[in-house]
Amino acid sequence: MTSNDSTASSSTPPPDKEAIDLEGQTTNHKVSHIENHAADPDLIKIGDAWVSRLELIHAFGGTLNPGLATAPSRKFANPAPLGLCAFGLTTFVLCMANVQARGVTNPSVVIGCAYFYGGFIQLCAGMWEMVLENTFGATALSSFGGFWLAFGAIETDAFGIVSAYGDDINGLNNMLAFFLIAWFIFTFGLVLCTLRSTVAFFLLFFTLDLAFLLLGIGHLYPTDGGAPNVGVTKAGGVFGLLSAFFAWYNAFAGLATKENSLITVRPIPMPWNLGYRATKTKSG
């Protein structure tokens, strides 16, 4: 049966189907109740539509897709690896200064990355994710693109943001802490959306969330001289570095194919991943 046939049959579902409720109860949510066709194992029902498994996008960090979804209707290249690389590289450069690698404490070089790569390029990737009908990818990449643009503005003297506080170092530290903790709260919401994805996809946002939290705490409890708490900031930098490497890992997963690489990434699903549980239930 072709994909068009499977879609057309959505209005009159086949009678010989077996229902698999992944939550143990019936629900109207699009992807929390999955039905497998008993006669044709290639067909799976999401919501009211029967589609081929080949037409489904599974939870995968390489496409920034946190769950089962139908393939996008538009022909467009995958922008997720570009956005992930922009995020990963900019985060890596900043966090190397946060952990004071080789004694470096001045992160000014990252400003260029924050504006042009982590900021502008990642924002563009987020807009392209929107074209691909990927709400999660569009929200995540566009938001973190905005984060890097905001960070670049804070670190740029011409904007006068830091100088506006004058000698009020305590006020500046508190506002920077509020800024970072706000991003911690936002990222925590993204973490919840990746709980049914893959291990690497989840760890990308989980380590990033911890980095935001620790960096925010570093500004909330500065040293007597007003500098951020070095120990906490270094810990935040370590989690930031881990997040950067997970971003690169997911980017590579989205780039590497059997046609262009001798090494490809096999996604490791979370134990409660919808597609994984449907497969286990079907095999059982």
Short mmCIF file of C-alpha atoms in Angstrom, two decimals:
data_model
loop_
_atom_site.label_atom_id
_atom_site.label_comp_id
_atom_site.label_asym_id
_atom_site.label_seq_id
_atom_site.Cartn_x
_atom_site.Cartn_y
_atom_site.Cartn_z
CA MET A 1 0.00 0.00 0.00
CA THR A 2 1.36 3.42 -0.89
CA SER A 3 1.48 6.40 1.41
CA ASN A 4 -1.40 8.02 -0.46
CA ASP A 5 -3.53 4.92 0.03
CA SER A 6 -2.76 4.87 3.75
CA THR A 7 -3.66 8.51 4.16
CA ALA A 8 -6.85 8.18 2.16
CA SER A 9 -8.02 5.39 4.42
CA SER A 10 -8.05 7.68 7.45
CA SER A 11 -11.79 8.33 7.16
CA THR A 12 -12.63 4.61 7.11
CA PRO A 13 -10.15 2.80 9.34
CA PRO A 14 -9.68 -0.91 8.63
CA PRO A 15 -11.66 -3.15 10.94
CA ASP A 16 -8.85 -5.63 11.52
CA LYS A 17 -6.60 -3.44 13.61
CA GLU A 18 -5.07 -3.94 17.02
CA ALA A 19 -4.87 -1.01 19.43
CA ILE A 20 -1.80 -0.32 21.50
CA ASP A 21 -2.33 2.27 24.18
CA LEU A 22 1.15 3.34 25.28
CA GLU A 23 -0.14 4.98 28.44
CA GLY A 24 -2.50 2.19 29.47
CA GLN A 25 -5.55 4.36 28.81
CA THR A 26 -7.41 5.91 25.92
CA THR A 27 -6.54 9.51 25.14
CA ASN A 28 -7.28 11.99 22.38
CA HIS A 29 -3.70 13.21 22.14
CA LYS A 30 -2.24 12.80 18.68
CA VAL A 31 0.68 10.59 19.55
CA SER A 32 -0.10 9.08 22.93
CA HIS A 33 -2.46 6.45 21.46
CA ILE A 34 -1.04 4.41 18.61
CA GLU A 35 -2.84 1.73 16.63
CA ASN A 36 -0.99 -0.85 14.53
CA HIS A 37 -2.76 -2.45 11.60
CA ALA A 38 -2.97 -6.19 12.22
CA ALA A 39 -2.79 -7.14 8.54
CA ASP A 40 -0.15 -4.62 7.46
CA PRO A 41 2.56 -3.95 10.11
CA ASP A 42 3.86 -1.03 8.05
CA LEU A 43 0.71 0.98 8.82
CA ILE A 44 0.37 2.93 12.03
CA LYS A 45 -2.44 5.23 13.14
CA ILE A 46 -1.72 8.62 14.69
CA GLY A 47 -4.81 10.57 15.59
CA ASP A 48 -7.33 9.89 12.83
CA ALA A 49 -4.86 9.13 10.04
CA TRP A 50 -3.29 5.86 8.91
CA VAL A 51 0.24 6.48 7.66
CA SER A 52 3.20 4.36 6.68
CA ARG A 53 5.98 3.95 9.25
CA LEU A 54 8.35 5.18 6.55
CA GLU A 55 6.54 8.52 6.57
CA LEU A 56 7.07 9.05 10.29
CA ILE A 57 9.79 11.17 11.83
CA HIS A 58 10.89 9.55 15.08
CA ALA A 59 12.27 11.33 18.13
CA PHE A 60 15.80 12.18 17.05
CA GLY A 61 18.31 14.84 18.01
CA GLY A 62 19.62 15.05 14.45
CA THR A 63 16.35 16.63 13.37
CA LEU A 64 15.49 18.32 16.69
CA ASN A 65 12.25 16.35 16.71
CA PRO A 66 11.25 15.29 20.24
CA GLY A 67 8.55 12.75 19.30
CA LEU A 68 6.65 10.89 16.62
CA ALA A 69 5.49 13.19 13.86
CA THR A 70 4.54 13.00 10.20
CA ALA A 71 7.13 14.07 7.66
CA PRO A 72 7.05 17.76 6.65
CA SER A 73 5.04 18.56 3.55
CA ARG A 74 7.73 20.82 2.08
CA LYS A 75 10.95 19.75 0.39
CA PHE A 76 13.65 21.46 2.41
CA ALA A 77 17.10 20.60 3.74
CA ASN A 78 17.43 19.75 7.44
CA PRO A 79 18.48 22.97 9.25
CA ALA A 80 18.89 21.29 12.65
CA PRO A 81 22.62 20.38 12.25
CA LEU A 82 23.41 23.98 11.30
CA GLY A 83 21.62 25.36 14.34
CA LEU A 84 23.16 22.75 16.63
CA CYS A 85 26.66 23.47 15.33
CA ALA A 86 26.16 27.20 15.81
CA PHE A 87 24.99 26.62 19.35
CA GLY A 88 27.69 24.07 20.16
CA LEU A 89 30.64 26.09 18.90
CA THR A 90 29.60 29.34 20.58
CA THR A 91 28.86 27.55 23.84
CA PHE A 92 32.23 25.78 23.69
CA VAL A 93 34.18 29.01 23.24
CA LEU A 94 32.40 30.77 26.12
CA CYS A 95 32.61 27.84 28.51
CA MET A 96 36.34 27.40 27.91
CA ALA A 97 36.65 30.85 29.47
CA ASN A 98 34.19 29.92 32.23
CA VAL A 99 36.36 26.98 33.28
CA GLN A 100 39.43 29.24 32.90
CA ALA A 101 41.18 26.85 30.51
CA ARG A 102 44.90 27.76 30.27
CA GLY A 103 44.24 30.67 32.65
CA VAL A 104 41.88 32.51 30.28
CA THR A 105 39.23 34.58 32.09
CA ASN A 106 38.29 37.17 29.43
CA PRO A 107 35.58 35.79 27.11
CA SER A 108 35.49 38.79 24.75
CA VAL A 109 36.41 36.72 21.68
CA VAL A 110 33.07 34.93 21.95
CA ILE A 111 31.22 38.17 21.15
CA GLY A 112 31.83 37.70 17.43
CA CYS A 113 30.51 34.14 17.61
CA ALA A 114 27.55 35.31 19.67
CA TYR A 115 26.48 37.81 17.05
CA PHE A 116 27.15 36.00 13.80
CA TYR A 117 27.18 32.24 14.41
CA GLY A 118 25.41 31.40 17.66
CA GLY A 119 23.09 34.38 17.16
CA PHE A 120 22.26 35.20 13.54
CA ILE A 121 22.93 31.79 11.95
CA GLN A 122 21.11 29.89 14.71
CA LEU A 123 18.17 32.27 14.46
CA CYS A 124 17.99 31.61 10.71
CA ALA A 125 18.07 27.86 11.38
CA GLY A 126 15.18 28.29 13.80
CA MET A 127 13.14 30.13 11.19
CA TRP A 128 13.82 27.35 8.69
CA GLU A 129 12.67 24.79 11.26
CA MET A 130 9.39 26.69 11.32
CA VAL A 131 9.09 26.22 7.56
CA LEU A 132 9.61 22.49 8.16
CA GLU A 133 6.67 22.50 10.58
CA ASN A 134 8.93 21.58 13.53
CA THR A 135 7.59 23.68 16.40
CA PHE A 136 10.09 22.40 18.95
CA GLY A 137 13.10 22.97 16.69
CA ALA A 138 11.89 26.44 15.72
CA THR A 139 11.32 27.45 19.35
CA ALA A 140 14.61 26.05 20.64
CA LEU A 141 16.96 27.30 17.91
CA SER A 142 15.31 30.72 17.53
CA SER A 143 15.28 31.28 21.28
CA PHE A 144 18.91 30.35 21.81
CA GLY A 145 19.83 32.44 18.78
CA GLY A 146 18.16 35.31 20.62
CA PHE A 147 20.06 34.39 23.76
CA TRP A 148 23.42 34.72 22.02
CA LEU A 149 22.43 38.02 20.41
CA ALA A 150 21.40 39.31 23.85
CA PHE A 151 24.65 38.04 25.38
CA GLY A 152 26.65 39.79 22.67
CA ALA A 153 24.77 43.02 23.35
CA ILE A 154 25.45 42.79 27.10
CA GLU A 155 29.17 42.30 26.42
CA THR A 156 29.37 45.13 23.87
CA ASP A 157 30.33 48.47 25.41
CA ALA A 158 28.50 50.44 22.70
CA PHE A 159 25.15 49.24 24.03
CA GLY A 160 25.96 50.70 27.44
CA ILE A 161 24.22 47.90 29.31
CA VAL A 162 26.97 47.12 31.82
CA SER A 163 28.06 50.74 32.17
CA ALA A 164 24.47 51.72 33.04
CA TYR A 165 24.99 50.12 36.47
CA GLY A 166 28.05 52.24 37.22
CA ASP A 167 29.44 51.21 40.61
CA ASP A 168 26.39 49.10 41.47
CA ILE A 169 28.18 45.76 41.02
CA ASN A 170 25.64 44.01 43.23
CA GLY A 171 22.76 45.20 41.07
CA LEU A 172 24.55 44.09 37.92
CA ASN A 173 25.25 40.64 39.35
CA ASN A 174 21.65 40.22 40.45
CA MET A 175 20.31 41.20 37.03
CA LEU A 176 22.71 38.85 35.25
CA ALA A 177 21.60 36.11 37.65
CA PHE A 178 17.94 36.83 36.86
CA PHE A 179 18.78 36.74 33.15
CA LEU A 180 20.47 33.33 33.43
CA ILE A 181 17.87 31.84 35.76
CA ALA A 182 15.13 32.91 33.35
CA TRP A 183 16.93 30.89 30.67
CA PHE A 184 17.20 28.02 33.13
CA ILE A 185 13.40 28.04 33.55
CA PHE A 186 12.84 28.19 29.80
CA THR A 187 15.31 25.39 29.13
CA PHE A 188 13.69 23.25 31.82
CA GLY A 189 10.51 23.35 29.76
CA LEU A 190 12.49 22.10 26.75
CA VAL A 191 13.99 19.32 28.89
CA LEU A 192 10.48 18.09 29.72
CA CYS A 193 9.72 17.95 25.99
CA THR A 194 12.70 15.65 25.37
CA LEU A 195 11.89 13.00 27.98
CA ARG A 196 10.49 10.70 25.29
CA SER A 197 13.19 11.32 22.72
CA THR A 198 16.72 9.90 22.64
CA VAL A 199 19.39 9.85 25.32
CA ALA A 200 21.73 12.27 23.52
CA PHE A 201 18.85 14.62 22.69
CA PHE A 202 17.76 14.71 26.33
CA LEU A 203 21.30 15.17 27.66
CA LEU A 204 21.88 18.15 25.37
CA PHE A 205 19.15 20.18 27.07
CA PHE A 206 19.64 18.67 30.54
CA THR A 207 23.33 19.66 30.73
CA LEU A 208 22.54 23.07 29.25
CA ASP A 209 19.86 23.61 31.90
CA LEU A 210 22.33 22.81 34.68
CA ALA A 211 24.84 25.19 33.11
CA PHE A 212 22.34 28.07 33.15
CA LEU A 213 21.42 27.30 36.77
CA LEU A 214 25.01 27.18 38.01
CA LEU A 215 26.08 30.28 36.10
CA GLY A 216 23.08 32.12 37.54
CA ILE A 217 23.96 31.00 41.06
CA GLY A 218 27.54 32.17 40.46
CA HIS A 219 26.21 35.71 39.97
CA LEU A 220 23.80 35.47 42.90
CA TYR A 221 26.65 34.67 45.31
CA PRO A 222 29.66 36.64 44.04
CA THR A 223 32.98 37.07 45.79
CA ASP A 224 33.68 40.02 48.06
CA GLY A 225 35.13 41.88 45.10
CA GLY A 226 31.92 41.49 43.10
CA ALA A 227 33.22 38.87 40.68
CA PRO A 228 31.04 35.79 40.03
CA ASN A 229 31.72 32.85 42.32
CA VAL A 230 34.63 31.10 40.63
CA GLY A 231 33.89 27.56 41.79
CA VAL A 232 30.22 27.63 40.78
CA THR A 233 31.02 29.36 37.49
CA LYS A 234 33.60 26.70 36.65
CA ALA A 235 31.04 23.98 37.39
CA GLY A 236 28.59 25.74 35.10
CA GLY A 237 31.28 25.91 32.44
CA VAL A 238 31.84 22.14 32.68
CA PHE A 239 28.15 21.46 32.08
CA GLY A 240 28.20 24.01 29.27
CA LEU A 241 31.07 22.14 27.62
CA LEU A 242 29.13 18.89 27.93
CA SER A 243 26.14 20.58 26.32
CA ALA A 244 28.33 21.82 23.47
CA PHE A 245 29.64 18.31 22.78
CA PHE A 246 26.11 16.85 22.89
CA ALA A 247 25.04 19.56 20.43
CA TRP A 248 27.84 18.56 18.07
CA TYR A 249 26.96 14.89 18.55
CA ASN A 250 23.33 15.49 17.59
CA ALA A 251 24.44 17.65 14.68
CA PHE A 252 26.67 14.85 13.41
CA ALA A 253 23.77 12.42 13.81
CA GLY A 254 21.74 14.61 11.48
CA LEU A 255 24.58 15.05 8.96
CA ALA A 256 26.18 11.62 8.72
CA THR A 257 24.58 9.10 6.38
CA LYS A 258 25.75 5.81 4.90
CA GLU A 259 26.32 7.69 1.65
CA ASN A 260 28.73 10.31 3.02
CA SER A 261 30.33 8.81 6.12
CA LEU A 262 31.89 5.57 7.29
CA ILE A 263 30.54 6.35 10.77
CA THR A 264 26.86 6.92 11.45
CA VAL A 265 25.01 7.46 14.71
CA ARG A 266 22.41 5.01 15.89
CA PRO A 267 19.93 6.81 18.15
CA ILE A 268 19.52 5.34 21.64
CA PRO A 269 15.88 5.95 22.63
CA MET A 270 14.78 6.73 26.14
CA PRO A 271 13.08 3.67 27.73
CA TRP A 272 9.67 5.35 27.57
CA ASN A 273 10.11 6.60 23.98
CA LEU A 274 6.77 6.19 22.16
CA GLY A 275 8.23 4.58 19.06
CA TYR A 276 10.46 2.32 21.14
CA ARG A 277 7.57 1.17 23.34
CA ALA A 278 5.34 0.59 20.31
CA THR A 279 8.04 -1.59 18.77
CA LYS A 280 8.55 -3.54 22.00
CA THR A 281 4.80 -4.00 22.43
CA LYS A 282 4.43 -5.17 18.84
CA SER A 283 7.29 -7.65 19.15
CA GLY A 284 5.88 -8.86 22.46
#
